[in-house]
Short mmCIF file of C-alpha atoms in Angstrom, two decimals:
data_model
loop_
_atom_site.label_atom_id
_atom_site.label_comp_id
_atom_site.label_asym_id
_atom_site.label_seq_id
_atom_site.Cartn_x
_atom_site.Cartn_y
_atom_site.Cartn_z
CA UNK Y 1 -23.70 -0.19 -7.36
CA UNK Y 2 -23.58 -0.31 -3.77
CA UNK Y 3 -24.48 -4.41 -3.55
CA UNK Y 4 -21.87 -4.46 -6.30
CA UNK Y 5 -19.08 -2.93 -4.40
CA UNK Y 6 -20.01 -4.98 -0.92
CA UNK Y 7 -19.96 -8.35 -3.14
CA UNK Y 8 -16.25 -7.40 -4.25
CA UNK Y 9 -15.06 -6.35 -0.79
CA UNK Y 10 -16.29 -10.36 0.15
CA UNK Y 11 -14.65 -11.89 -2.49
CA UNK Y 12 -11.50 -9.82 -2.30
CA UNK Y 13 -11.24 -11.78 1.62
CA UNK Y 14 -11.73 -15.41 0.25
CA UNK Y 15 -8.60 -17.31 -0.17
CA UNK Y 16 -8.26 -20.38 -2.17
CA UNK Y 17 -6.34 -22.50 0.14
CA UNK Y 18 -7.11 -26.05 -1.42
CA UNK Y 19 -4.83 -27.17 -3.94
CA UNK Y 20 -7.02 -28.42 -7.12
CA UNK Y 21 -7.23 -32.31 -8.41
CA UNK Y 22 -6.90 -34.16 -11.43
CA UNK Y 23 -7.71 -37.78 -12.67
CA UNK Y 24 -7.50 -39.25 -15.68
CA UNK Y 25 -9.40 -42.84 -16.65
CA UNK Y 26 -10.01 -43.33 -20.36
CA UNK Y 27 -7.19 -45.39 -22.38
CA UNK Y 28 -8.87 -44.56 -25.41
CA UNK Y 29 -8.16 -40.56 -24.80
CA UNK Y 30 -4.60 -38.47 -25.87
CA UNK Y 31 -4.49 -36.33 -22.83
CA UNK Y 32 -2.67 -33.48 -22.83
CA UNK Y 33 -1.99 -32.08 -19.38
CA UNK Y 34 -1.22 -28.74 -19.03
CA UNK Y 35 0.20 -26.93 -15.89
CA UNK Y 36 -1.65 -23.98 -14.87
CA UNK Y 37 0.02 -20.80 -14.07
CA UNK Y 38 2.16 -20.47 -10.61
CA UNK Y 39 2.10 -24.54 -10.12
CA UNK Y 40 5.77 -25.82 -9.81
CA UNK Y 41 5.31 -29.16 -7.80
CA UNK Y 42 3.26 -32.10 -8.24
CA UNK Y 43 2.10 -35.37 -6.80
CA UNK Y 44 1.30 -37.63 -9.33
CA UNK Y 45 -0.31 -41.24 -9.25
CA UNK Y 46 0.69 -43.73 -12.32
CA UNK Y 47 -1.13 -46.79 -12.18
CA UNK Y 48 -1.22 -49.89 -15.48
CA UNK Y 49 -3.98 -51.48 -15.93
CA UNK Y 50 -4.83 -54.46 -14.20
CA UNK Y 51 -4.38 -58.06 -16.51
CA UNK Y 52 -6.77 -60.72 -17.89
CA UNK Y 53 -7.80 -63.43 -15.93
CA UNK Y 54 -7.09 -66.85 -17.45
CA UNK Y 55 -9.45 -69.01 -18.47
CA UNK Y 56 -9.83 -72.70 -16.14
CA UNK Y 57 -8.32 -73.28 -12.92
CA UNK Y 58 -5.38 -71.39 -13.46
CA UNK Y 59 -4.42 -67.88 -11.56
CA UNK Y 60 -6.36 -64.81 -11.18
CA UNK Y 61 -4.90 -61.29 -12.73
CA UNK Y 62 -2.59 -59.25 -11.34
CA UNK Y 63 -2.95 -55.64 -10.69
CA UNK Y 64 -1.50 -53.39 -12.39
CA UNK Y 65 2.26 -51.97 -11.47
CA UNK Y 66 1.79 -48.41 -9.00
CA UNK Y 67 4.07 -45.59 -8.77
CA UNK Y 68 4.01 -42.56 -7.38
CA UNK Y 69 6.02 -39.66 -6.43
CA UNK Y 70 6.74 -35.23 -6.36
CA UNK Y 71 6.98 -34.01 -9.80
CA UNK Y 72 8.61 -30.44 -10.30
CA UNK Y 73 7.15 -28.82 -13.77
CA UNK Y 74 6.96 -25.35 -14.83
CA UNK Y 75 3.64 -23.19 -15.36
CA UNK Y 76 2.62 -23.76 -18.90
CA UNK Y 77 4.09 -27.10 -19.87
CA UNK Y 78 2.67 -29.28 -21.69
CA UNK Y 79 2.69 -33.09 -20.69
CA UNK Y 80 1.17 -36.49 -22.07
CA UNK Y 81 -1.00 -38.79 -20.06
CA UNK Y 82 -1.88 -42.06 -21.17
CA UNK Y 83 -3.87 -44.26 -19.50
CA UNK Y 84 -3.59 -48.07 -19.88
CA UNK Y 85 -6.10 -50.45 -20.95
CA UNK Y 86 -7.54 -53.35 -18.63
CA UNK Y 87 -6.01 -56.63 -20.22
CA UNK Y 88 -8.28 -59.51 -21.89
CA UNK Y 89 -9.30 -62.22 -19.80
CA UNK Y 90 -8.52 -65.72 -21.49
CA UNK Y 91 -11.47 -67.41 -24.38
CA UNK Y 92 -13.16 -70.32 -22.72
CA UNK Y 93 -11.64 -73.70 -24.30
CA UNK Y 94 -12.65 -77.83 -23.93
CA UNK Y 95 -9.34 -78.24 -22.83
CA UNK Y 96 -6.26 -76.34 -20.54
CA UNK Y 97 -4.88 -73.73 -23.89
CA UNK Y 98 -4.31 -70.50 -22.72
CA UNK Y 99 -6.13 -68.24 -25.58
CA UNK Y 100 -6.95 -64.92 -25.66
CA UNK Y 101 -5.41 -63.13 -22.64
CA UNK Y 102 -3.24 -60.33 -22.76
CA UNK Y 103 -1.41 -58.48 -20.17
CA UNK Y 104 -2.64 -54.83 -18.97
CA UNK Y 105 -1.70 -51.98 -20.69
CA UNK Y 106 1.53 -49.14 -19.40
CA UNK Y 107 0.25 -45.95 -17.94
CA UNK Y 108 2.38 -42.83 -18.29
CA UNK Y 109 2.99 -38.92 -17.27
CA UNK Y 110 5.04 -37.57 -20.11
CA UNK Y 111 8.84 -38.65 -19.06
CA UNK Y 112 8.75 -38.48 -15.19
CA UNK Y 113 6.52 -41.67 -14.23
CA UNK Y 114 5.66 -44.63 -15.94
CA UNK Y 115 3.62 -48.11 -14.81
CA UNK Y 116 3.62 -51.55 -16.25
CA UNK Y 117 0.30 -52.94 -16.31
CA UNK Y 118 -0.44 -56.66 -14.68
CA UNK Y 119 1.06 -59.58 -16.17
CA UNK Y 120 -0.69 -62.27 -17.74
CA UNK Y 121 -0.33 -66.39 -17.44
CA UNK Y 122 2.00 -67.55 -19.54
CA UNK Y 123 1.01 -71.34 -19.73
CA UNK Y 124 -0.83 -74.23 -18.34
CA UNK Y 125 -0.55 -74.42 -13.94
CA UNK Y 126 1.45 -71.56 -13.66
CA UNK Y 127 1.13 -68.99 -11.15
CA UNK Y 128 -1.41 -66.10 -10.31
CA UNK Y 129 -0.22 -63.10 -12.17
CA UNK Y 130 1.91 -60.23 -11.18
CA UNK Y 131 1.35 -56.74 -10.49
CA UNK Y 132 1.41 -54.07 -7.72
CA UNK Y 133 -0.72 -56.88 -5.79
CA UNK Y 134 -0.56 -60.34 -7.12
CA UNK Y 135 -3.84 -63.00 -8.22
CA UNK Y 136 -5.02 -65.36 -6.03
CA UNK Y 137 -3.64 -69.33 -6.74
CA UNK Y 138 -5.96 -72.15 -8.22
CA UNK Y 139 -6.30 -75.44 -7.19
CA UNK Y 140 -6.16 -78.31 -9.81
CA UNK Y 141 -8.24 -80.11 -7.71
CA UNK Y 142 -9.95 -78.58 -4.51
CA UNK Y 143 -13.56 -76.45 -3.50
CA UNK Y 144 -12.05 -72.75 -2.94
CA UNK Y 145 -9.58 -70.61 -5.48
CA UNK Y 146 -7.02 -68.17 -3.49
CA UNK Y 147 -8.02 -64.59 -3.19
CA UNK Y 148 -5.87 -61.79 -5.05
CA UNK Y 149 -3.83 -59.73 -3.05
CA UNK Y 150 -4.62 -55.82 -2.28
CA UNK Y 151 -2.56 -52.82 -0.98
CA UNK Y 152 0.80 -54.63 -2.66
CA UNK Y 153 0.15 -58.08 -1.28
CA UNK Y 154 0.63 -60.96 -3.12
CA UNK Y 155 -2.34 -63.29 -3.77
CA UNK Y 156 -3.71 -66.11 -1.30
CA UNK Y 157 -2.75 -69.70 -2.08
CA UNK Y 158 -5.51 -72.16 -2.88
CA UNK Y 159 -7.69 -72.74 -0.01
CA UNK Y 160 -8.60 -76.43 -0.12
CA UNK Y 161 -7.98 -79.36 -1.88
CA UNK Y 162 -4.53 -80.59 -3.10
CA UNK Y 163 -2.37 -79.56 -6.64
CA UNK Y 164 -2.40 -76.11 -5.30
CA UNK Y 165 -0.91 -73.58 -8.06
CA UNK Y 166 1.51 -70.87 -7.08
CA UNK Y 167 0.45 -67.09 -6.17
CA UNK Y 168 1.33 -64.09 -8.04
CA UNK Y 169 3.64 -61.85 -6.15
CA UNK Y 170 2.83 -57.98 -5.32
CA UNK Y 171 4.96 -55.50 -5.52
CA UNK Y 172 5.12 -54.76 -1.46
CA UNK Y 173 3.39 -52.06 0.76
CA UNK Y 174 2.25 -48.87 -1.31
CA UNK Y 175 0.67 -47.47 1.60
CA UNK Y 176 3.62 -44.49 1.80
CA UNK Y 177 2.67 -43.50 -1.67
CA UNK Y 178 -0.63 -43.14 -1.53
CA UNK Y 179 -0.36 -41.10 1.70
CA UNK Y 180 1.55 -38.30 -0.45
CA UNK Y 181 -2.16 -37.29 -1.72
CA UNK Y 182 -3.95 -35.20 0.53
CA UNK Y 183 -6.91 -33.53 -1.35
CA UNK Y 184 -9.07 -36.86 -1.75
CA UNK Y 185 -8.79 -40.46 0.13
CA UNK Y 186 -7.10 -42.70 -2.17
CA UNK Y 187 -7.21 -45.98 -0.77
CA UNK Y 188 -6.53 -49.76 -1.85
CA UNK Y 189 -8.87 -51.67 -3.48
CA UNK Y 190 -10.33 -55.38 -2.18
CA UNK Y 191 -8.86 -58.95 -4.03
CA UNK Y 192 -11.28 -60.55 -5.59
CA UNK Y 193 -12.40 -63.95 -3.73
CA UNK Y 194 -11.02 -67.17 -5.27
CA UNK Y 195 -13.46 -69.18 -7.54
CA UNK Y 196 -15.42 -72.67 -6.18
CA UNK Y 197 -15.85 -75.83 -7.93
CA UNK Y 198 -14.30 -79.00 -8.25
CA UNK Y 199 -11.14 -77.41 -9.73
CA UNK Y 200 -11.35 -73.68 -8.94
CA UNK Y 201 -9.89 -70.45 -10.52
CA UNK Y 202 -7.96 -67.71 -8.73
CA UNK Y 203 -9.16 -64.29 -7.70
CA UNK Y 204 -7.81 -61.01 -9.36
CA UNK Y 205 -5.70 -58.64 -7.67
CA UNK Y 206 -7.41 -55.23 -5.97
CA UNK Y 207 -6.52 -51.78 -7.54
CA UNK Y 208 -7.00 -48.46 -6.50
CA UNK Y 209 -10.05 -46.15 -5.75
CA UNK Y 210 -10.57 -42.35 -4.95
CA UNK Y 211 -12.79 -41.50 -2.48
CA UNK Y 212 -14.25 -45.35 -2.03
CA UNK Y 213 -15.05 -45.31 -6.05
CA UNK Y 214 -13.36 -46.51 -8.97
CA UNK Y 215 -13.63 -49.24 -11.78
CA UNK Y 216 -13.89 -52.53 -10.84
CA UNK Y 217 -12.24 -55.80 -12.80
CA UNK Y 218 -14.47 -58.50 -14.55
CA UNK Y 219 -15.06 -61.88 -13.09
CA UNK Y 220 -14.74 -64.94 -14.77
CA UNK Y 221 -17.65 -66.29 -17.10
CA UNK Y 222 -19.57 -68.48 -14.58
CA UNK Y 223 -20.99 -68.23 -11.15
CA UNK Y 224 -18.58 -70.28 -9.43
CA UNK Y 225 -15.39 -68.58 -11.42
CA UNK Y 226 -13.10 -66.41 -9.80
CA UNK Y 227 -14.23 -62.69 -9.01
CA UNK Y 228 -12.46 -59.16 -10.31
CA UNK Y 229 -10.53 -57.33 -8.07
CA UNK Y 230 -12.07 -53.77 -7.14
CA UNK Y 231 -10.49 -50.69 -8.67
CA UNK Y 232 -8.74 -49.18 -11.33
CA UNK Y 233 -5.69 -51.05 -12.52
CA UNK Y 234 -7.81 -54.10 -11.22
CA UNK Y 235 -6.84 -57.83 -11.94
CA UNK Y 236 -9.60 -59.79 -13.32
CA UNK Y 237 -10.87 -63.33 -12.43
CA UNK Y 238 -9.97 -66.70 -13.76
CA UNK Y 239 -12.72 -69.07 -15.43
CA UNK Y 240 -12.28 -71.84 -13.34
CA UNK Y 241 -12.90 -75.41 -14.00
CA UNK Y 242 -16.19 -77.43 -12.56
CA UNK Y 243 -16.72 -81.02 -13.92
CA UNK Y 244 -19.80 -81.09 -11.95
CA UNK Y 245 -21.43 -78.94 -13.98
CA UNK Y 246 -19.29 -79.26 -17.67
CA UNK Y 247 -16.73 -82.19 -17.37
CA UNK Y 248 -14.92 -80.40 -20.75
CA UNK Y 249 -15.11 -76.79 -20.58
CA UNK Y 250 -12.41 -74.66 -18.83
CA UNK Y 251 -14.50 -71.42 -18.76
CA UNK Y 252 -13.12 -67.90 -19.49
CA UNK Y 253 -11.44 -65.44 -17.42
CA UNK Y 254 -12.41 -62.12 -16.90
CA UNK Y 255 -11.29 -58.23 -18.23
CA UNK Y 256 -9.09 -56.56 -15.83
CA UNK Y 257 -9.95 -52.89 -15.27
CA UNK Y 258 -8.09 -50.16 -16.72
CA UNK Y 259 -5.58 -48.08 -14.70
CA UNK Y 260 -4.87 -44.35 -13.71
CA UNK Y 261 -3.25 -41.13 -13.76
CA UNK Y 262 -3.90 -38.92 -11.03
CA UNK Y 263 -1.93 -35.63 -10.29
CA UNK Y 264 -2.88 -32.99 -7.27
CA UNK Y 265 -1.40 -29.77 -7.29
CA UNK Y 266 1.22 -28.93 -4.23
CA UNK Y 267 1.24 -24.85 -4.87
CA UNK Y 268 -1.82 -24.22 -6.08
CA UNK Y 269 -2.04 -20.72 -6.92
CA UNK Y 270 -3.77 -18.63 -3.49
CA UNK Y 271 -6.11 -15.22 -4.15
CA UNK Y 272 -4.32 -12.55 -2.19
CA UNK Y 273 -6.31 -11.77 0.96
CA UNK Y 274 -5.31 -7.25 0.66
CA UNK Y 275 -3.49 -6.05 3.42
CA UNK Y 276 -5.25 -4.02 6.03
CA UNK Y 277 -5.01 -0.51 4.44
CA UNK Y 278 -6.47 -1.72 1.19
CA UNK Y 279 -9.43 -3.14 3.24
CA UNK Y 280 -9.69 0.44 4.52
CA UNK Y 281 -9.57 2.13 0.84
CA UNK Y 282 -12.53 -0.51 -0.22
CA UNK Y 283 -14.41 0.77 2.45
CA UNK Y 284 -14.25 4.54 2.45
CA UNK Y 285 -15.10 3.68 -1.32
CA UNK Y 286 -18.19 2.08 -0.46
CA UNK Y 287 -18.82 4.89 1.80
CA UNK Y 288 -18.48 7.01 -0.83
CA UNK Y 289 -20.87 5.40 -3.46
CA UNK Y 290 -23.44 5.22 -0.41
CA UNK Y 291 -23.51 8.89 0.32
CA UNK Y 292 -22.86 10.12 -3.39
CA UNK Y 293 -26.90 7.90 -3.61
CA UNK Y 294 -28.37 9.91 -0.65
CA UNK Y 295 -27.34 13.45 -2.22
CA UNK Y 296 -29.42 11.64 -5.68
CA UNK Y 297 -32.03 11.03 -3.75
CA UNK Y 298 -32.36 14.41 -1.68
#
């Protein structure tokens, strides 16, 4: 009884002065978010999911769009998360058809905060793709794909060669957003390097990771193709062309990674550290119980 009434004195003293966490990563899940008691403001973290690459020497993916902001709610409300889905990189093809890709999926917190995921090409020597950051350029003929963009850059132009293909644009600095979250480091994600060959693809855009972790986009089919961005909400990297090593086959682009909804609690509720006169009660209590043992004993 005695250890018992010392082990609630220490607890009684703790406070709880970190405000609790919450991610959410799967697109296939319904999430239901539900404010716990005393919580009235939010930070919240909406992030798409990052697009396809395209397949051949055409741009890498774009990121997925990023928002962010302070969210007043009400203990006890119920709100829906959905996370979107990484788009499909581009099916490999003998010749320059676009097949296969689709654009990244929308991520949402109920009504207050909603992100487009990263745009997809939308035909033959078009641009890297949009997003929060932008894909990397591709050259139609040249040794080195541009990089994708990270931290709301847009992507890197094709690095050598000539034909170069235009960049896909970011959506500018998010580095004032992400420093609303204080609880873990959330930080921007690296571009993925341009592709090689004799006609290379672009790199995809860089998402976002918590803590130095996070998904990661796919790169395209083939060694020399263009490389995922790192992240969630990730662009993914295009196939890239190399006649060197197929003179038909414009090789497929890669999966971009799925995106984010991340929400850390301003007020988080505090334990109540007792004032100094209940401190004083608690102990002439354990007092008590110690001497009420000694008469037992006696």
């Amino acid at each position: 009884m005695l250890r018992t009434a010392l082990a609630l004195a220490a607890l009684a003293t703790v406070s709880n002065a970190n405000a609790a966490f919450i991610s959410f990563t799967d697109p296939t899940a319904a999430y239901s978010f539900v404010v716990p008691v005393h919580v009235s403001s939010i930070n919240v973290l909406v992030m798409g999911g990052g697009g396809g690459g395209a397949n051949g020497h055409q741009g890498g993916g774009g990121a997925g769009y990023l928002t962010a902001g302070t969210v007043a709610v009400n203990g006890g409300d119920t709100i829906l998360v959905k996370v979107g889905a990484g788009g499909t990189g581009a099916l490999g093809r003998p010749d320059n058809t676009i097949t296969g890709i689709t654009a990244g999926g929308i991520s949402m917190f109920g009504n207050y905060l909603s992100a487009n995921g990263g745009g997809v090409v939308a035909g033959v020597n078009m641009s890297g793709q949009h997003g929060s950051s932008g894909g990397g350029g591709a050259c139609n003929s040249g040794t080195l794909g541009g990089a994708g963009g990270s931290g709301g850059s847009s992507g890197s132009y094709c690095g050598a060669g000539w034909g170069g293909m235009p960049i896909g644009n970011g959506q500018g600095s998010y580095a004032a957003l992400l420093a609303l979250f204080t609880q873990n480091q959330i930080t921007a994600g690296a571009g993925g390097a341009g592709g090689t060959g004799t006609h290379a693809g672009g790199g995809g855009a860089g998402g976002i990771l918590i803590n130095g972790a996070g998904a990661a986009a796919a790169n395209g089919s083939q060694s020399f193709s263009g490389k995922g961005g790192v992240g969630y909400g990730a662009g993914g990297g295009a196939g890239g062309f190399n006649s060197s090593f197929n003179s038909t086959m414009r090789f497929a682009g890669g999966n971009g990674a799925d995106g984010l909804v991340y929400i850390e609690y301003v007020d988080a509720p505090i334990a109540k550290v007792p004032e100094p006169a209940s401190l004083a009660l608690l102990g002439l209590g354990v007092l008590g119980v110690a001497a009420s043992r000694r008469r037992r004993k006696q």
